[in-house]
């Protein structure tokens, strides 16, 4: 899977990410990985659910992984939770 | 699995839910289901990750499910995303 098939979820409105997911599938991606960290994790789940329920009913959730990443901040290392949701047609 | 083996994630600090998860495992639960809706989804992932990394290193993630629930509000039905993370020893 190339980096083209990854959608990183940030702080924009959910529909921006829904559009990114739908567009990548329509461009022929067989599989898309939706990734988020910290508070954006909820938005990642929203984006996947809206994509599946409204636009891509045939899409399946292949795998959901959660984890922890260390991030360097001014006040030392900090842990942040991560999620990766792999969608497939 | 009885309702005793479910931890619902709300708006309290993450460590409250970590304590709930650790306590249920220490009380003999073979499997625990961590559930959250909406913005609490990020906190559910945090609670599971902190529990596993700091207190329950032998615990495995058996399954992660996401979904959508309809909630009745003053302004009509609204959709909310859900997550369920099943932990097992």
Short mmCIF file of N, CA and C in Angstrom, two decimals:
data_model
loop_
_atom_site.label_atom_id
_atom_site.label_comp_id
_atom_site.label_asym_id
_atom_site.label_seq_id
_atom_site.Cartn_x
_atom_site.Cartn_y
_atom_site.Cartn_z
N UNK A 1 0.84 -1.19 0.00
CA UNK A 1 0.00 0.00 0.00
C UNK A 1 0.88 1.25 0.00
N UNK A 2 0.69 2.13 -0.95
CA UNK A 2 1.48 3.36 -1.00
C UNK A 2 0.88 4.41 -0.08
N UNK A 3 1.66 5.46 0.16
CA UNK A 3 1.22 6.55 1.03
C UNK A 3 -0.02 7.25 0.46
N UNK A 4 -0.24 7.08 -0.86
CA UNK A 4 -1.42 7.66 -1.49
C UNK A 4 -2.71 7.09 -0.91
N UNK A 5 -2.63 5.90 -0.37
CA UNK A 5 -3.84 5.26 0.14
C UNK A 5 -4.04 5.47 1.63
N UNK A 6 -3.46 6.56 2.14
CA UNK A 6 -3.62 6.89 3.55
C UNK A 6 -4.35 8.22 3.68
N UNK A 7 -5.33 8.28 4.57
CA UNK A 7 -5.99 9.54 4.88
C UNK A 7 -5.68 9.87 6.34
N UNK A 8 -4.96 10.97 6.57
CA UNK A 8 -4.65 11.41 7.93
C UNK A 8 -5.75 12.36 8.42
N UNK A 9 -6.31 12.06 9.56
CA UNK A 9 -7.40 12.87 10.11
C UNK A 9 -6.83 13.95 11.03
N UNK A 10 -7.18 15.20 10.76
CA UNK A 10 -6.74 16.32 11.59
C UNK A 10 -7.92 17.05 12.19
N UNK A 11 -7.84 18.38 12.20
CA UNK A 11 -8.86 19.18 12.89
C UNK A 11 -9.90 19.81 11.98
N UNK A 12 -9.88 19.42 10.70
CA UNK A 12 -10.88 19.99 9.78
C UNK A 12 -12.25 19.33 10.00
N UNK A 13 -13.29 19.87 9.37
CA UNK A 13 -14.62 19.25 9.49
C UNK A 13 -14.60 17.81 8.95
N UNK A 14 -15.45 16.99 9.53
CA UNK A 14 -15.49 15.56 9.17
C UNK A 14 -15.69 15.37 7.67
N UNK A 15 -16.53 16.20 7.06
CA UNK A 15 -16.85 15.98 5.64
C UNK A 15 -15.63 16.13 4.72
N UNK A 16 -14.64 16.94 5.14
CA UNK A 16 -13.40 17.03 4.36
C UNK A 16 -12.75 15.65 4.24
N UNK A 17 -12.75 14.90 5.32
CA UNK A 17 -12.09 13.60 5.33
C UNK A 17 -12.94 12.55 4.64
N UNK A 18 -14.26 12.70 4.76
CA UNK A 18 -15.17 11.79 4.04
C UNK A 18 -14.90 11.93 2.54
N UNK A 19 -14.79 13.19 2.09
CA UNK A 19 -14.51 13.45 0.68
C UNK A 19 -13.18 12.82 0.25
N UNK A 20 -12.16 12.93 1.10
CA UNK A 20 -10.85 12.34 0.79
C UNK A 20 -10.95 10.82 0.66
N UNK A 21 -11.70 10.20 1.55
CA UNK A 21 -11.86 8.74 1.53
C UNK A 21 -12.60 8.30 0.27
N UNK A 22 -13.72 8.97 0.01
CA UNK A 22 -14.54 8.60 -1.15
C UNK A 22 -13.76 8.81 -2.45
N UNK A 23 -13.03 9.93 -2.52
CA UNK A 23 -12.25 10.24 -3.72
C UNK A 23 -11.18 9.19 -3.98
N UNK A 24 -10.48 8.78 -2.92
CA UNK A 24 -9.42 7.78 -3.12
C UNK A 24 -9.99 6.44 -3.59
N UNK A 25 -11.14 6.06 -3.06
CA UNK A 25 -11.77 4.81 -3.54
C UNK A 25 -12.19 4.97 -5.00
N UNK A 26 -12.77 6.12 -5.33
CA UNK A 26 -13.23 6.35 -6.71
C UNK A 26 -12.07 6.42 -7.69
N UNK A 27 -10.88 6.77 -7.18
CA UNK A 27 -9.69 6.80 -8.03
C UNK A 27 -9.03 5.43 -8.16
N UNK A 28 -9.68 4.42 -7.60
CA UNK A 28 -9.20 3.06 -7.82
C UNK A 28 -8.43 2.43 -6.69
N UNK A 29 -8.29 3.12 -5.57
CA UNK A 29 -7.58 2.51 -4.44
C UNK A 29 -8.35 1.28 -3.96
N UNK A 30 -7.67 0.13 -3.82
CA UNK A 30 -8.35 -1.08 -3.38
C UNK A 30 -8.53 -1.09 -1.86
N UNK A 31 -7.72 -0.28 -1.20
CA UNK A 31 -7.67 -0.32 0.26
C UNK A 31 -7.23 1.06 0.76
N UNK A 32 -7.87 1.56 1.80
CA UNK A 32 -7.50 2.86 2.34
C UNK A 32 -7.28 2.75 3.83
N UNK A 33 -6.21 3.38 4.30
CA UNK A 33 -5.89 3.39 5.71
C UNK A 33 -6.21 4.77 6.28
N UNK A 34 -7.11 4.84 7.24
CA UNK A 34 -7.48 6.10 7.88
C UNK A 34 -6.77 6.17 9.23
N UNK A 35 -5.92 7.20 9.38
CA UNK A 35 -5.09 7.29 10.59
C UNK A 35 -5.37 8.56 11.37
N UNK A 36 -5.32 8.47 12.69
CA UNK A 36 -5.51 9.64 13.53
C UNK A 36 -4.79 9.46 14.85
N UNK A 37 -4.55 10.60 15.51
CA UNK A 37 -3.93 10.60 16.83
C UNK A 37 -4.72 11.48 17.78
N UNK A 38 -4.64 11.14 19.06
CA UNK A 38 -5.23 12.00 20.10
C UNK A 38 -6.70 12.25 19.90
N UNK A 39 -7.11 13.51 20.06
CA UNK A 39 -8.53 13.84 20.01
C UNK A 39 -9.14 13.64 18.62
N UNK A 40 -8.30 13.56 17.59
CA UNK A 40 -8.82 13.34 16.24
C UNK A 40 -9.31 11.91 16.02
N UNK A 41 -9.06 11.03 17.00
CA UNK A 41 -9.49 9.64 16.86
C UNK A 41 -11.01 9.55 16.70
N UNK A 42 -11.75 10.33 17.48
CA UNK A 42 -13.22 10.32 17.37
C UNK A 42 -13.64 10.74 15.96
N UNK A 43 -12.94 11.74 15.43
CA UNK A 43 -13.28 12.24 14.09
C UNK A 43 -12.98 11.20 13.01
N UNK A 44 -11.93 10.41 13.24
CA UNK A 44 -11.60 9.33 12.29
C UNK A 44 -12.74 8.32 12.22
N UNK A 45 -13.28 7.97 13.38
CA UNK A 45 -14.40 7.02 13.41
C UNK A 45 -15.62 7.64 12.73
N UNK A 46 -15.87 8.92 13.01
CA UNK A 46 -16.98 9.63 12.34
C UNK A 46 -16.81 9.58 10.81
N UNK A 47 -15.61 9.90 10.34
CA UNK A 47 -15.36 9.97 8.89
C UNK A 47 -15.59 8.61 8.24
N UNK A 48 -15.12 7.55 8.90
CA UNK A 48 -15.31 6.20 8.36
C UNK A 48 -16.79 5.83 8.36
N UNK A 49 -17.48 6.12 9.44
CA UNK A 49 -18.89 5.75 9.53
C UNK A 49 -19.75 6.51 8.51
N UNK A 50 -19.50 7.81 8.37
CA UNK A 50 -20.27 8.60 7.39
C UNK A 50 -19.96 8.09 5.97
N UNK A 51 -18.69 7.81 5.69
CA UNK A 51 -18.32 7.30 4.37
C UNK A 51 -19.05 6.01 4.06
N UNK A 52 -19.07 5.10 5.02
CA UNK A 52 -19.69 3.80 4.80
C UNK A 52 -21.22 3.90 4.71
N UNK A 53 -21.81 4.68 5.61
CA UNK A 53 -23.27 4.72 5.66
C UNK A 53 -23.88 5.51 4.51
N UNK A 54 -23.19 6.56 4.06
CA UNK A 54 -23.81 7.43 3.06
C UNK A 54 -23.28 7.22 1.65
N UNK A 55 -21.98 6.91 1.52
CA UNK A 55 -21.38 6.95 0.19
C UNK A 55 -20.81 5.63 -0.31
N UNK A 56 -20.35 4.79 0.60
CA UNK A 56 -19.64 3.58 0.19
C UNK A 56 -20.20 2.36 0.93
N UNK A 57 -21.47 2.03 0.68
CA UNK A 57 -22.09 0.95 1.47
C UNK A 57 -21.43 -0.41 1.27
N UNK A 58 -20.71 -0.57 0.15
CA UNK A 58 -20.08 -1.87 -0.12
C UNK A 58 -18.72 -2.02 0.57
N UNK A 59 -18.25 -0.93 1.18
CA UNK A 59 -16.93 -0.94 1.80
C UNK A 59 -16.95 -1.69 3.14
N UNK A 60 -15.89 -2.45 3.37
CA UNK A 60 -15.78 -3.22 4.62
C UNK A 60 -14.63 -2.69 5.47
N UNK A 61 -14.77 -2.88 6.78
CA UNK A 61 -13.66 -2.57 7.68
C UNK A 61 -12.81 -3.83 7.79
N UNK A 62 -11.58 -3.74 7.28
CA UNK A 62 -10.71 -4.90 7.27
C UNK A 62 -10.03 -5.09 8.62
N UNK A 63 -9.64 -3.98 9.21
CA UNK A 63 -8.88 -4.07 10.44
C UNK A 63 -8.92 -2.73 11.17
N UNK A 64 -8.94 -2.79 12.51
CA UNK A 64 -8.79 -1.57 13.31
C UNK A 64 -7.66 -1.82 14.31
N UNK A 65 -6.66 -0.95 14.27
CA UNK A 65 -5.54 -1.08 15.20
C UNK A 65 -5.45 0.17 16.06
N UNK A 66 -5.15 -0.01 17.34
CA UNK A 66 -4.86 1.15 18.19
C UNK A 66 -3.46 0.99 18.75
N UNK A 67 -2.87 2.12 19.14
CA UNK A 67 -1.52 2.07 19.67
C UNK A 67 -1.18 3.36 20.39
N UNK A 68 0.10 3.47 20.76
CA UNK A 68 0.59 4.64 21.47
C UNK A 68 1.88 5.11 20.80
N UNK A 69 1.99 6.43 20.61
CA UNK A 69 3.22 7.01 20.06
C UNK A 69 3.79 8.00 21.05
N UNK A 70 5.11 8.04 21.09
CA UNK A 70 5.79 9.05 21.92
C UNK A 70 5.99 10.29 21.09
N UNK A 71 5.64 11.44 21.63
CA UNK A 71 5.85 12.70 20.93
C UNK A 71 6.73 13.60 21.78
N UNK A 72 7.76 14.19 21.18
CA UNK A 72 8.64 15.10 21.91
C UNK A 72 7.98 16.47 22.00
N UNK A 73 7.85 16.99 23.20
CA UNK A 73 7.29 18.33 23.39
C UNK A 73 8.29 19.17 24.18
N UNK A 74 7.97 20.44 24.37
CA UNK A 74 8.84 21.33 25.15
C UNK A 74 9.05 20.79 26.55
N UNK A 75 8.04 20.14 27.07
CA UNK A 75 8.14 19.66 28.45
C UNK A 75 8.50 18.17 28.52
N UNK A 76 9.22 17.69 27.53
CA UNK A 76 9.63 16.30 27.54
C UNK A 76 8.72 15.43 26.70
N UNK A 77 8.94 14.12 26.78
CA UNK A 77 8.15 13.20 25.96
C UNK A 77 6.72 13.09 26.47
N UNK A 78 5.82 12.91 25.53
CA UNK A 78 4.42 12.76 25.88
C UNK A 78 3.84 11.61 25.06
N UNK A 79 2.94 10.85 25.65
CA UNK A 79 2.33 9.74 24.94
C UNK A 79 1.02 10.17 24.29
N UNK A 80 0.80 9.72 23.08
CA UNK A 80 -0.47 10.02 22.42
C UNK A 80 -1.01 8.73 21.81
N UNK A 81 -2.31 8.53 21.94
CA UNK A 81 -2.94 7.33 21.38
C UNK A 81 -3.13 7.49 19.87
N UNK A 82 -3.12 6.37 19.18
CA UNK A 82 -3.31 6.38 17.73
C UNK A 82 -4.37 5.35 17.33
N UNK A 83 -4.95 5.58 16.15
CA UNK A 83 -5.85 4.58 15.58
C UNK A 83 -5.56 4.47 14.09
N UNK A 84 -5.71 3.27 13.58
CA UNK A 84 -5.64 3.06 12.13
C UNK A 84 -6.81 2.17 11.74
N UNK A 85 -7.64 2.67 10.85
CA UNK A 85 -8.79 1.91 10.37
C UNK A 85 -8.56 1.60 8.90
N UNK A 86 -8.47 0.32 8.57
CA UNK A 86 -8.21 -0.08 7.18
C UNK A 86 -9.54 -0.45 6.52
N UNK A 87 -9.85 0.27 5.44
CA UNK A 87 -11.08 0.03 4.68
C UNK A 87 -10.76 -0.68 3.38
N UNK A 88 -11.63 -1.58 2.98
CA UNK A 88 -11.42 -2.29 1.72
C UNK A 88 -12.75 -2.45 1.00
N UNK A 89 -12.69 -2.54 -0.31
CA UNK A 89 -13.93 -2.67 -1.09
C UNK A 89 -14.51 -4.06 -1.00
N UNK B 1 -21.01 -12.75 28.38
CA UNK B 1 -20.44 -11.61 29.10
C UNK B 1 -21.56 -10.80 29.76
N UNK B 2 -21.47 -10.63 31.05
CA UNK B 2 -22.50 -9.88 31.75
C UNK B 2 -22.21 -8.39 31.66
N UNK B 3 -23.18 -7.58 32.03
CA UNK B 3 -23.01 -6.13 32.00
C UNK B 3 -21.90 -5.68 32.95
N UNK B 4 -21.57 -6.54 33.95
CA UNK B 4 -20.47 -6.22 34.87
C UNK B 4 -19.16 -6.07 34.14
N UNK B 5 -19.01 -6.72 33.00
CA UNK B 5 -17.73 -6.68 32.31
C UNK B 5 -17.67 -5.60 31.24
N UNK B 6 -18.49 -4.57 31.42
CA UNK B 6 -18.47 -3.45 30.47
C UNK B 6 -18.03 -2.18 31.19
N UNK B 7 -17.14 -1.42 30.57
CA UNK B 7 -16.76 -0.11 31.10
C UNK B 7 -17.21 0.93 30.08
N UNK B 8 -18.15 1.79 30.50
CA UNK B 8 -18.62 2.87 29.62
C UNK B 8 -17.76 4.10 29.84
N UNK B 9 -17.22 4.64 28.77
CA UNK B 9 -16.35 5.81 28.87
C UNK B 9 -17.18 7.09 28.71
N UNK B 10 -17.05 7.99 29.69
CA UNK B 10 -17.77 9.27 29.63
C UNK B 10 -16.79 10.43 29.65
N UNK B 11 -17.14 11.48 30.41
CA UNK B 11 -16.34 12.70 30.38
C UNK B 11 -15.38 12.86 31.55
N UNK B 12 -15.23 11.83 32.37
CA UNK B 12 -14.31 11.94 33.51
C UNK B 12 -12.86 11.80 33.04
N UNK B 13 -11.91 12.07 33.93
CA UNK B 13 -10.49 11.90 33.54
C UNK B 13 -10.19 10.45 33.15
N UNK B 14 -9.25 10.29 32.25
CA UNK B 14 -8.90 8.97 31.71
C UNK B 14 -8.59 7.98 32.83
N UNK B 15 -7.87 8.44 33.87
CA UNK B 15 -7.42 7.51 34.90
C UNK B 15 -8.59 6.86 35.65
N UNK B 16 -9.73 7.54 35.73
CA UNK B 16 -10.91 6.92 36.34
C UNK B 16 -11.28 5.64 35.60
N UNK B 17 -11.20 5.69 34.27
CA UNK B 17 -11.61 4.53 33.47
C UNK B 17 -10.52 3.46 33.47
N UNK B 18 -9.25 3.90 33.52
CA UNK B 18 -8.15 2.94 33.65
C UNK B 18 -8.36 2.14 34.93
N UNK B 19 -8.68 2.84 36.02
CA UNK B 19 -8.91 2.17 37.31
C UNK B 19 -10.06 1.18 37.20
N UNK B 20 -11.11 1.56 36.51
CA UNK B 20 -12.27 0.67 36.34
C UNK B 20 -11.88 -0.59 35.56
N UNK B 21 -11.08 -0.43 34.53
CA UNK B 21 -10.66 -1.57 33.71
C UNK B 21 -9.75 -2.50 34.52
N UNK B 22 -8.77 -1.91 35.20
CA UNK B 22 -7.82 -2.72 35.98
C UNK B 22 -8.55 -3.45 37.10
N UNK B 23 -9.48 -2.75 37.76
CA UNK B 23 -10.22 -3.36 38.87
C UNK B 23 -11.05 -4.55 38.39
N UNK B 24 -11.70 -4.39 37.25
CA UNK B 24 -12.54 -5.50 36.76
C UNK B 24 -11.69 -6.71 36.41
N UNK B 25 -10.53 -6.49 35.83
CA UNK B 25 -9.65 -7.64 35.54
C UNK B 25 -9.17 -8.28 36.84
N UNK B 26 -8.80 -7.44 37.82
CA UNK B 26 -8.32 -7.98 39.10
C UNK B 26 -9.41 -8.72 39.85
N UNK B 27 -10.66 -8.37 39.59
CA UNK B 27 -11.78 -9.06 40.22
C UNK B 27 -12.15 -10.34 39.47
N UNK B 28 -11.36 -10.69 38.47
CA UNK B 28 -11.55 -11.99 37.83
C UNK B 28 -12.26 -11.99 36.49
N UNK B 29 -12.60 -10.81 35.99
CA UNK B 29 -13.25 -10.78 34.67
C UNK B 29 -12.29 -11.34 33.62
N UNK B 30 -12.75 -12.29 32.80
CA UNK B 30 -11.87 -12.85 31.77
C UNK B 30 -11.79 -11.95 30.53
N UNK B 31 -12.76 -11.07 30.42
CA UNK B 31 -12.90 -10.27 29.21
C UNK B 31 -13.63 -8.99 29.59
N UNK B 32 -13.18 -7.86 29.05
CA UNK B 32 -13.83 -6.60 29.36
C UNK B 32 -14.11 -5.85 28.07
N UNK B 33 -15.30 -5.28 28.00
CA UNK B 33 -15.71 -4.51 26.84
C UNK B 33 -15.71 -3.03 27.20
N UNK B 34 -14.90 -2.25 26.51
CA UNK B 34 -14.82 -0.81 26.76
C UNK B 34 -15.62 -0.11 25.67
N UNK B 35 -16.66 0.62 26.07
CA UNK B 35 -17.57 1.23 25.09
C UNK B 35 -17.59 2.74 25.22
N UNK B 36 -17.70 3.43 24.09
CA UNK B 36 -17.79 4.89 24.10
C UNK B 36 -18.55 5.37 22.88
N UNK B 37 -19.05 6.60 23.00
CA UNK B 37 -19.76 7.24 21.89
C UNK B 37 -19.21 8.64 21.67
N UNK B 38 -19.29 9.10 20.44
CA UNK B 38 -18.94 10.49 20.12
C UNK B 38 -17.53 10.86 20.53
N UNK B 39 -17.39 12.04 21.13
CA UNK B 39 -16.06 12.54 21.47
C UNK B 39 -15.34 11.69 22.52
N UNK B 40 -16.08 10.88 23.25
CA UNK B 40 -15.44 10.02 24.26
C UNK B 40 -14.67 8.86 23.64
N UNK B 41 -14.80 8.68 22.32
CA UNK B 41 -14.09 7.58 21.64
C UNK B 41 -12.58 7.72 21.81
N UNK B 42 -12.07 8.94 21.67
CA UNK B 42 -10.62 9.15 21.86
C UNK B 42 -10.20 8.75 23.27
N UNK B 43 -11.04 9.10 24.25
CA UNK B 43 -10.72 8.78 25.64
C UNK B 43 -10.74 7.27 25.89
N UNK B 44 -11.63 6.57 25.18
CA UNK B 44 -11.69 5.10 25.32
C UNK B 44 -10.37 4.48 24.85
N UNK B 45 -9.85 4.98 23.73
CA UNK B 45 -8.56 4.46 23.23
C UNK B 45 -7.45 4.80 24.22
N UNK B 46 -7.47 6.03 24.76
CA UNK B 46 -6.49 6.41 25.78
C UNK B 46 -6.56 5.46 26.98
N UNK B 47 -7.75 5.20 27.48
CA UNK B 47 -7.92 4.36 28.67
C UNK B 47 -7.39 2.95 28.43
N UNK B 48 -7.68 2.42 27.25
CA UNK B 48 -7.21 1.07 26.92
C UNK B 48 -5.68 1.05 26.79
N UNK B 49 -5.13 2.06 26.13
CA UNK B 49 -3.68 2.10 25.93
C UNK B 49 -2.93 2.28 27.25
N UNK B 50 -3.41 3.17 28.11
CA UNK B 50 -2.75 3.36 29.41
C UNK B 50 -2.87 2.08 30.24
N UNK B 51 -4.03 1.45 30.22
CA UNK B 51 -4.22 0.20 30.98
C UNK B 51 -3.22 -0.85 30.53
N UNK B 52 -3.10 -0.99 29.22
CA UNK B 52 -2.22 -2.04 28.69
C UNK B 52 -0.75 -1.70 28.91
N UNK B 53 -0.35 -0.47 28.68
CA UNK B 53 1.06 -0.12 28.75
C UNK B 53 1.58 -0.03 30.18
N UNK B 54 0.71 0.40 31.11
CA UNK B 54 1.21 0.62 32.46
C UNK B 54 0.83 -0.47 33.45
N UNK B 55 -0.37 -1.04 33.29
CA UNK B 55 -0.89 -1.90 34.36
C UNK B 55 -1.15 -3.34 33.95
N UNK B 56 -1.50 -3.57 32.72
CA UNK B 56 -1.93 -4.91 32.30
C UNK B 56 -1.20 -5.32 31.02
N UNK B 57 0.12 -5.48 31.11
CA UNK B 57 0.88 -5.77 29.88
C UNK B 57 0.51 -7.09 29.21
N UNK B 58 -0.08 -8.00 29.97
CA UNK B 58 -0.43 -9.31 29.40
C UNK B 58 -1.78 -9.28 28.67
N UNK B 59 -2.48 -8.17 28.77
CA UNK B 59 -3.82 -8.07 28.18
C UNK B 59 -3.75 -7.89 26.66
N UNK B 60 -4.64 -8.56 25.97
CA UNK B 60 -4.68 -8.46 24.51
C UNK B 60 -5.97 -7.77 24.05
N UNK B 61 -5.88 -7.14 22.88
CA UNK B 61 -7.08 -6.59 22.27
C UNK B 61 -7.68 -7.68 21.39
N UNK B 62 -8.85 -8.14 21.79
CA UNK B 62 -9.49 -9.25 21.06
C UNK B 62 -10.19 -8.74 19.81
N UNK B 63 -10.83 -7.59 19.96
CA UNK B 63 -11.65 -7.09 18.86
C UNK B 63 -11.92 -5.59 19.05
N UNK B 64 -11.97 -4.87 17.93
CA UNK B 64 -12.41 -3.47 17.98
C UNK B 64 -13.52 -3.31 16.95
N UNK B 65 -14.67 -2.84 17.42
CA UNK B 65 -15.80 -2.62 16.52
C UNK B 65 -16.19 -1.15 16.53
N UNK B 66 -16.52 -0.61 15.38
CA UNK B 66 -17.08 0.75 15.35
C UNK B 66 -18.45 0.69 14.70
N UNK B 67 -19.27 1.68 15.01
CA UNK B 67 -20.63 1.69 14.47
C UNK B 67 -21.26 3.06 14.61
N UNK B 68 -22.55 3.11 14.29
CA UNK B 68 -23.31 4.36 14.37
C UNK B 68 -24.61 4.10 15.11
N UNK B 69 -24.95 5.01 16.02
CA UNK B 69 -26.24 4.90 16.72
C UNK B 69 -27.05 6.15 16.45
N UNK B 70 -28.36 5.96 16.37
CA UNK B 70 -29.27 7.09 16.24
C UNK B 70 -29.66 7.55 17.64
N UNK B 71 -29.57 8.85 17.87
CA UNK B 71 -29.96 9.39 19.17
C UNK B 71 -31.05 10.44 18.93
N UNK B 72 -32.12 10.36 19.72
CA UNK B 72 -33.20 11.33 19.59
C UNK B 72 -32.83 12.61 20.35
N UNK B 73 -32.88 13.74 19.66
CA UNK B 73 -32.61 15.02 20.32
C UNK B 73 -33.80 15.94 20.11
N UNK B 74 -33.75 17.12 20.72
CA UNK B 74 -34.83 18.10 20.57
C UNK B 74 -35.04 18.45 19.10
N UNK B 75 -33.94 18.45 18.34
CA UNK B 75 -34.04 18.85 16.93
C UNK B 75 -34.11 17.66 15.99
N UNK B 76 -34.63 16.54 16.49
CA UNK B 76 -34.77 15.36 15.64
C UNK B 76 -33.65 14.36 15.87
N UNK B 77 -33.64 13.32 15.06
CA UNK B 77 -32.63 12.27 15.22
C UNK B 77 -31.24 12.77 14.82
N UNK B 78 -30.27 12.26 15.54
CA UNK B 78 -28.88 12.61 15.26
C UNK B 78 -28.06 11.33 15.28
N UNK B 79 -27.06 11.25 14.42
CA UNK B 79 -26.21 10.07 14.40
C UNK B 79 -24.98 10.29 15.25
N UNK B 80 -24.59 9.27 16.00
CA UNK B 80 -23.36 9.36 16.78
C UNK B 80 -22.55 8.08 16.56
N UNK B 81 -21.24 8.27 16.42
CA UNK B 81 -20.36 7.11 16.22
C UNK B 81 -20.11 6.40 17.55
N UNK B 82 -19.86 5.11 17.46
CA UNK B 82 -19.59 4.32 18.66
C UNK B 82 -18.33 3.48 18.46
N UNK B 83 -17.73 3.09 19.58
CA UNK B 83 -16.62 2.14 19.52
C UNK B 83 -16.78 1.14 20.64
N UNK B 84 -16.38 -0.09 20.37
CA UNK B 84 -16.32 -1.11 21.42
C UNK B 84 -14.97 -1.81 21.28
N UNK B 85 -14.20 -1.76 22.36
CA UNK B 85 -12.88 -2.42 22.38
C UNK B 85 -12.97 -3.57 23.38
N UNK B 86 -12.78 -4.79 22.90
CA UNK B 86 -12.87 -5.96 23.77
C UNK B 86 -11.47 -6.39 24.17
N UNK B 87 -11.22 -6.38 25.48
CA UNK B 87 -9.93 -6.78 26.04
C UNK B 87 -10.03 -8.15 26.67
N UNK B 88 -8.97 -8.94 26.52
CA UNK B 88 -8.96 -10.26 27.11
C UNK B 88 -7.56 -10.54 27.68
N UNK B 89 -7.52 -11.39 28.71
CA UNK B 89 -6.23 -11.71 29.34
C UNK B 89 -5.42 -12.66 28.49
#
